[in-house]
PDB file of C-alpha atoms in Angstrom:
ATOM      1  CA  MET A   1      28.108  16.062 -17.025  1.00 58.00           C
ATOM      2  CA  LYS A   2      24.496  16.292 -15.899  1.00 74.00           C
ATOM      3  CA  LYS A   3      22.714  13.406 -14.283  1.00 91.00           C
ATOM      4  CA  ILE A   4      20.338  11.428 -16.481  1.00 92.00           C
ATOM      5  CA  THR A   5      17.407  12.566 -14.342  1.00 93.00           C
ATOM      6  CA  GLU A   6      18.343  16.258 -14.685  1.00 94.00           C
ATOM      7  CA  LEU A   7      18.826  16.008 -18.442  1.00 93.00           C
ATOM      8  CA  THR A   8      15.529  14.148 -18.805  1.00 95.00           C
ATOM      9  CA  ALA A   9      13.725  16.836 -16.799  1.00 95.00           C
ATOM     10  CA  GLU A  10      15.141  19.528 -19.086  1.00 94.00           C
ATOM     11  CA  LEU A  11      14.259  17.633 -22.261  1.00 94.00           C
ATOM     12  CA  ALA A  12      10.745  16.875 -21.006  1.00 95.00           C
ATOM     13  CA  ALA A  13       9.909  20.399 -19.778  1.00 96.00           C
ATOM     14  CA  PRO A  14       8.367  21.760 -23.028  1.00 95.00           C
ATOM     15  CA  ALA A  15       6.269  18.624 -23.648  1.00 95.00           C
ATOM     16  CA  ILE A  16       5.080  18.592 -20.038  1.00 96.00           C
ATOM     17  CA  ALA A  17       4.099  22.277 -20.175  1.00 96.00           C
ATOM     18  CA  GLU A  18       2.325  21.765 -23.503  1.00 95.00           C
ATOM     19  CA  ALA A  19       0.239  18.988 -21.915  1.00 94.00           C
ATOM     20  CA  GLY A  20      -0.733  21.400 -19.107  1.00 96.00           C
ATOM     21  CA  CYS A  21       1.121  19.342 -16.528  1.00 96.00           C
ATOM     22  CA  THR A  22       3.988  19.892 -14.133  1.00 95.00           C
ATOM     23  CA  LEU A  23       6.932  17.615 -13.447  1.00 96.00           C
ATOM     24  CA  TRP A  24       6.705  15.838 -10.096  1.00 96.00           C
ATOM     25  CA  ASP A  25       9.806  13.648 -10.322  1.00 95.00           C
ATOM     26  CA  VAL A  26      12.210  11.790 -12.595  1.00 96.00           C
ATOM     27  CA  GLU A  27      13.650   8.450 -11.506  1.00 94.00           C
ATOM     28  CA  TYR A  28      16.281   6.299 -13.176  1.00 95.00           C
ATOM     29  CA  VAL A  29      16.258   2.953 -11.384  1.00 95.00           C
ATOM     30  CA  ARG A  30      17.167  -0.674 -11.955  1.00 94.00           C
ATOM     31  CA  GLU A  31      14.494  -3.209 -11.062  1.00 95.00           C
ATOM     32  CA  ALA A  32      14.734  -6.956 -11.701  1.00 94.00           C
ATOM     33  CA  GLY A  33      17.662  -6.434 -14.063  1.00 93.00           C
ATOM     34  CA  THR A  34      15.954  -3.773 -16.210  1.00 95.00           C
ATOM     35  CA  TRP A  35      16.619  -0.025 -16.164  1.00 96.00           C
ATOM     36  CA  TYR A  36      13.568   2.250 -15.970  1.00 97.00           C
ATOM     37  CA  LEU A  37      13.440   5.961 -16.697  1.00 96.00           C
ATOM     38  CA  ARG A  38      10.259   7.182 -15.002  1.00 96.00           C
ATOM     39  CA  VAL A  39       8.800  10.632 -15.524  1.00 97.00           C
ATOM     40  CA  LEU A  40       6.045  11.381 -13.020  1.00 97.00           C
ATOM     41  CA  LEU A  41       3.552  14.134 -13.786  1.00 97.00           C
ATOM     42  CA  ASP A  42       1.125  16.230 -11.783  1.00 96.00           C
ATOM     43  CA  LYS A  43      -1.813  18.330 -12.918  1.00 95.00           C
ATOM     44  CA  GLU A  44      -4.671  20.163 -11.263  1.00 92.00           C
ATOM     45  CA  GLY A  45      -7.639  17.824 -11.593  1.00 92.00           C
ATOM     46  CA  GLY A  46      -5.401  14.827 -12.261  1.00 93.00           C
ATOM     47  CA  VAL A  47      -3.198  13.413 -15.000  1.00 96.00           C
ATOM     48  CA  ASP A  48      -4.894  11.210 -17.582  1.00 96.00           C
ATOM     49  CA  ILE A  49      -3.627   8.681 -20.100  1.00 96.00           C
ATOM     50  CA  LEU A  50      -3.706  11.236 -22.933  1.00 96.00           C
ATOM     51  CA  ASP A  51      -1.368  13.538 -20.988  1.00 96.00           C
ATOM     52  CA  CYS A  52       1.034  10.645 -20.417  1.00 97.00           C
ATOM     53  CA  GLU A  53       0.887   9.568 -24.048  1.00 97.00           C
ATOM     54  CA  ALA A  54       1.558  13.082 -25.378  1.00 96.00           C
ATOM     55  CA  VAL A  55       4.562  13.592 -23.102  1.00 97.00           C
ATOM     56  CA  SER A  56       5.883  10.077 -23.713  1.00 97.00           C
ATOM     57  CA  ARG A  57       5.813  10.380 -27.518  1.00 96.00           C
ATOM     58  CA  LYS A  58       7.625  13.725 -27.556  1.00 96.00           C
ATOM     59  CA  LEU A  59      10.113  12.796 -24.846  1.00 96.00           C
ATOM     60  CA  SER A  60      10.927   9.469 -26.481  1.00 95.00           C
ATOM     61  CA  ASP A  61      11.935  11.272 -29.697  1.00 95.00           C
ATOM     62  CA  LEU A  62      14.005  13.828 -27.773  1.00 94.00           C
ATOM     63  CA  LEU A  63      15.783  11.097 -25.815  1.00 94.00           C
ATOM     64  CA  ASP A  64      16.523   9.218 -29.040  1.00 92.00           C
ATOM     65  CA  GLU A  65      18.102  12.405 -30.469  1.00 92.00           C
ATOM     66  CA  ALA A  66      20.113  13.326 -27.376  1.00 89.00           C
ATOM     67  CA  ASP A  67      20.992   9.670 -26.615  1.00 88.00           C
ATOM     68  CA  PRO A  68      22.108  10.349 -23.002  1.00 87.00           C
ATOM     69  CA  ILE A  69      21.767   6.772 -21.770  1.00 89.00           C
ATOM     70  CA  GLU A  70      24.070   3.930 -22.706  1.00 88.00           C
ATOM     71  CA  GLY A  71      22.324   0.609 -23.045  1.00 88.00           C
ATOM     72  CA  SER A  72      18.656  -0.194 -23.029  1.00 92.00           C
ATOM     73  CA  TYR A  73      16.005   1.104 -20.671  1.00 95.00           C
ATOM     74  CA  THR A  74      12.236   1.394 -20.472  1.00 95.00           C
ATOM     75  CA  LEU A  75      10.661   4.862 -20.546  1.00 96.00           C
ATOM     76  CA  GLU A  76       7.574   5.203 -18.363  1.00 97.00           C
ATOM     77  CA  VAL A  77       5.516   8.387 -18.153  1.00 97.00           C
ATOM     78  CA  GLY A  78       2.762   8.405 -15.576  1.00 97.00           C
ATOM     79  CA  SER A  79       0.931  10.241 -12.844  1.00 96.00           C
ATOM     80  CA  ALA A  80       2.676  10.860  -9.552  1.00 95.00           C
ATOM     81  CA  GLY A  81      -0.430   9.254  -8.058  1.00 94.00           C
ATOM     82  CA  ALA A  82      -2.650  10.034  -5.107  1.00 93.00           C
ATOM     83  CA  GLU A  83      -0.204   8.323  -2.727  1.00 95.00           C
ATOM     84  CA  ARG A  84       2.895  10.020  -4.104  1.00 95.00           C
ATOM     85  CA  ALA A  85       6.201  10.153  -2.277  1.00 95.00           C
ATOM     86  CA  LEU A  86       7.179  13.489  -0.750  1.00 96.00           C
ATOM     87  CA  LYS A  87      10.838  14.215  -1.433  1.00 93.00           C
ATOM     88  CA  ARG A  88      11.585  17.931  -1.720  1.00 93.00           C
ATOM     89  CA  PRO A  89      11.043  20.606   0.950  1.00 94.00           C
ATOM     90  CA  GLY A  90       8.348  22.185  -1.235  1.00 93.00           C
ATOM     91  CA  ASP A  91       6.448  18.881  -1.320  1.00 94.00           C
ATOM     92  CA  PHE A  92       6.311  18.802   2.471  1.00 96.00           C
ATOM     93  CA  GLN A  93       5.251  22.452   2.727  1.00 95.00           C
ATOM     94  CA  ARG A  94       2.509  21.974   0.127  1.00 94.00           C
ATOM     95  CA  TYR A  95       0.989  19.005   1.951  1.00 96.00           C
ATOM     96  CA  LEU A  96       1.155  20.189   5.577  1.00 96.00           C
ATOM     97  CA  GLY A  97      -1.924  18.848   7.371  1.00 96.00           C
ATOM     98  CA  SER A  98      -2.397  16.023   4.859  1.00 97.00           C
ATOM     99  CA  PRO A  99      -2.591  12.331   5.758  1.00 98.00           C
ATOM    100  CA  VAL A 100       0.799  10.651   5.307  1.00 98.00           C
ATOM    101  CA  LEU A 101       2.544   7.349   5.882  1.00 98.00           C
ATOM    102  CA  VAL A 102       6.094   7.439   7.242  1.00 97.00           C
ATOM    103  CA  LYS A 103       8.234   4.345   6.691  1.00 97.00           C
ATOM    104  CA  LEU A 104      11.413   3.934   8.717  1.00 97.00           C
ATOM    105  CA  TYR A 105      14.597   1.965   8.116  1.00 97.00           C
ATOM    106  CA  ARG A 106      14.545   0.520  11.663  1.00 95.00           C
ATOM    107  CA  ASN A 107      11.839  -0.215  14.197  1.00 95.00           C
ATOM    108  CA  ARG A 108      10.707   2.522  16.528  1.00 94.00           C
ATOM    109  CA  ASP A 109       8.415   1.498  19.356  1.00 90.00           C
ATOM    110  CA  GLY A 110       8.148  -1.935  17.739  1.00 94.00           C
ATOM    111  CA  ARG A 111       7.116  -0.826  14.250  1.00 95.00           C
ATOM    112  CA  LYS A 112       8.449   0.689  11.044  1.00 97.00           C
ATOM    113  CA  GLU A 113       5.321   2.411   9.676  1.00 97.00           C
ATOM    114  CA  PHE A 114       3.410   5.331  11.125  1.00 97.00           C
ATOM    115  CA  ALA A 115       0.176   6.693   9.618  1.00 97.00           C
ATOM    116  CA  GLY A 116      -0.816  10.188  10.654  1.00 97.00           C
ATOM    117  CA  TYR A 117      -1.022  13.808   9.524  1.00 98.00           C
ATOM    118  CA  LEU A 118       1.935  15.888   8.402  1.00 98.00           C
ATOM    119  CA  LYS A 119       2.426  18.501  11.116  1.00 97.00           C
ATOM    120  CA  ALA A 120       5.803  20.056  10.254  1.00 97.00           C
ATOM    121  CA  TYR A 121       8.925  19.776   8.153  1.00 97.00           C
ATOM    122  CA  ASP A 122      12.264  21.241   9.212  1.00 96.00           C
ATOM    123  CA  GLU A 123      14.123  22.307   6.073  1.00 94.00           C
ATOM    124  CA  ALA A 124      17.398  22.708   7.957  1.00 94.00           C
ATOM    125  CA  THR A 125      17.518  19.140   9.266  1.00 95.00           C
ATOM    126  CA  GLY A 126      14.989  17.278   7.089  1.00 95.00           C
ATOM    127  CA  ALA A 127      13.091  16.148  10.203  1.00 96.00           C
ATOM    128  CA  VAL A 128       9.411  15.334   9.717  1.00 97.00           C
ATOM    129  CA  THR A 129       6.794  15.754  12.448  1.00 97.00           C
ATOM    130  CA  VAL A 130       3.590  13.733  12.182  1.00 97.00           C
ATOM    131  CA  THR A 131       0.498  13.707  14.365  1.00 96.00           C
ATOM    132  CA  VAL A 132      -0.311  10.055  15.073  1.00 95.00           C
ATOM    133  CA  GLY A 133      -3.475   9.723  17.128  1.00 93.00           C
ATOM    134  CA  ASN A 134      -3.020  12.220  19.960  1.00 94.00           C
ATOM    135  CA  GLN A 135       0.818  12.237  19.787  1.00 94.00           C
ATOM    136  CA  GLU A 136       3.224  14.324  17.756  1.00 96.00           C
ATOM    137  CA  LEU A 137       6.174  12.227  16.595  1.00 96.00           C
ATOM    138  CA  THR A 138       9.297  13.655  15.005  1.00 97.00           C
ATOM    139  CA  PHE A 139      11.395  11.490  12.696  1.00 97.00           C
ATOM    140  CA  GLU A 140      14.965  12.420  11.802  1.00 96.00           C
ATOM    141  CA  LYS A 141      15.890  12.399   8.117  1.00 96.00           C
ATOM    142  CA  LYS A 142      18.471   9.607   8.579  1.00 96.00           C
ATOM    143  CA  ASP A 143      15.769   7.312   9.994  1.00 96.00           C
ATOM    144  CA  VAL A 144      13.136   7.891   7.289  1.00 97.00           C
ATOM    145  CA  ALA A 145      13.031   5.560   4.299  1.00 97.00           C
ATOM    146  CA  LEU A 146       9.899   7.113   2.745  1.00 97.00           C
ATOM    147  CA  VAL A 147       7.159   9.641   3.375  1.00 97.00           C
ATOM    148  CA  ARG A 148       4.150   9.414   1.097  1.00 97.00           C
ATOM    149  CA  LEU A 149       0.660  10.814   0.971  1.00 97.00           C
ATOM    150  CA  ARG A 150      -2.038   8.505   2.247  1.00 96.00           C
ATOM    151  CA  VAL A 151      -5.576   8.315   0.880  1.00 93.00           C
ATOM    152  CA  GLU A 152      -8.302   8.007   3.476  1.00 88.00           C
ATOM    153  CA  PHE A 153     -11.749   6.606   2.774  1.00 84.00           C
TER     154      PHE A 153
END
């Protein structure tokens, strides 16, 4: 049986393409006792509320038909956002040189967060290298809780 996130991605694909968007991620998470099915979109020039509404309406009907989820949940369709999380190897390759924030599970040099520029990603090990100031720091996959883009002003 396919995961809920995989099935949702498949069901959403035609509606997402019709809206001129691409799928960034699908999450199925429990927060404060409520299950959320989140579909995050990307689009050249940015995702707007009309894109989200169009995908949400079509996907909601398809999910009602397929009924892959037992129990209640909240469907959210939105933009991946300017400070989106990088998860897949392709995400890291696409944003090489971009400003990022790396969050760690445990302190390193007295802190858990490092803001810098994405220098490299090792697909074999999942290690991320970030230029922080004048240093290049490499973080092993097992130590990294989150890597997300960072907006600079």
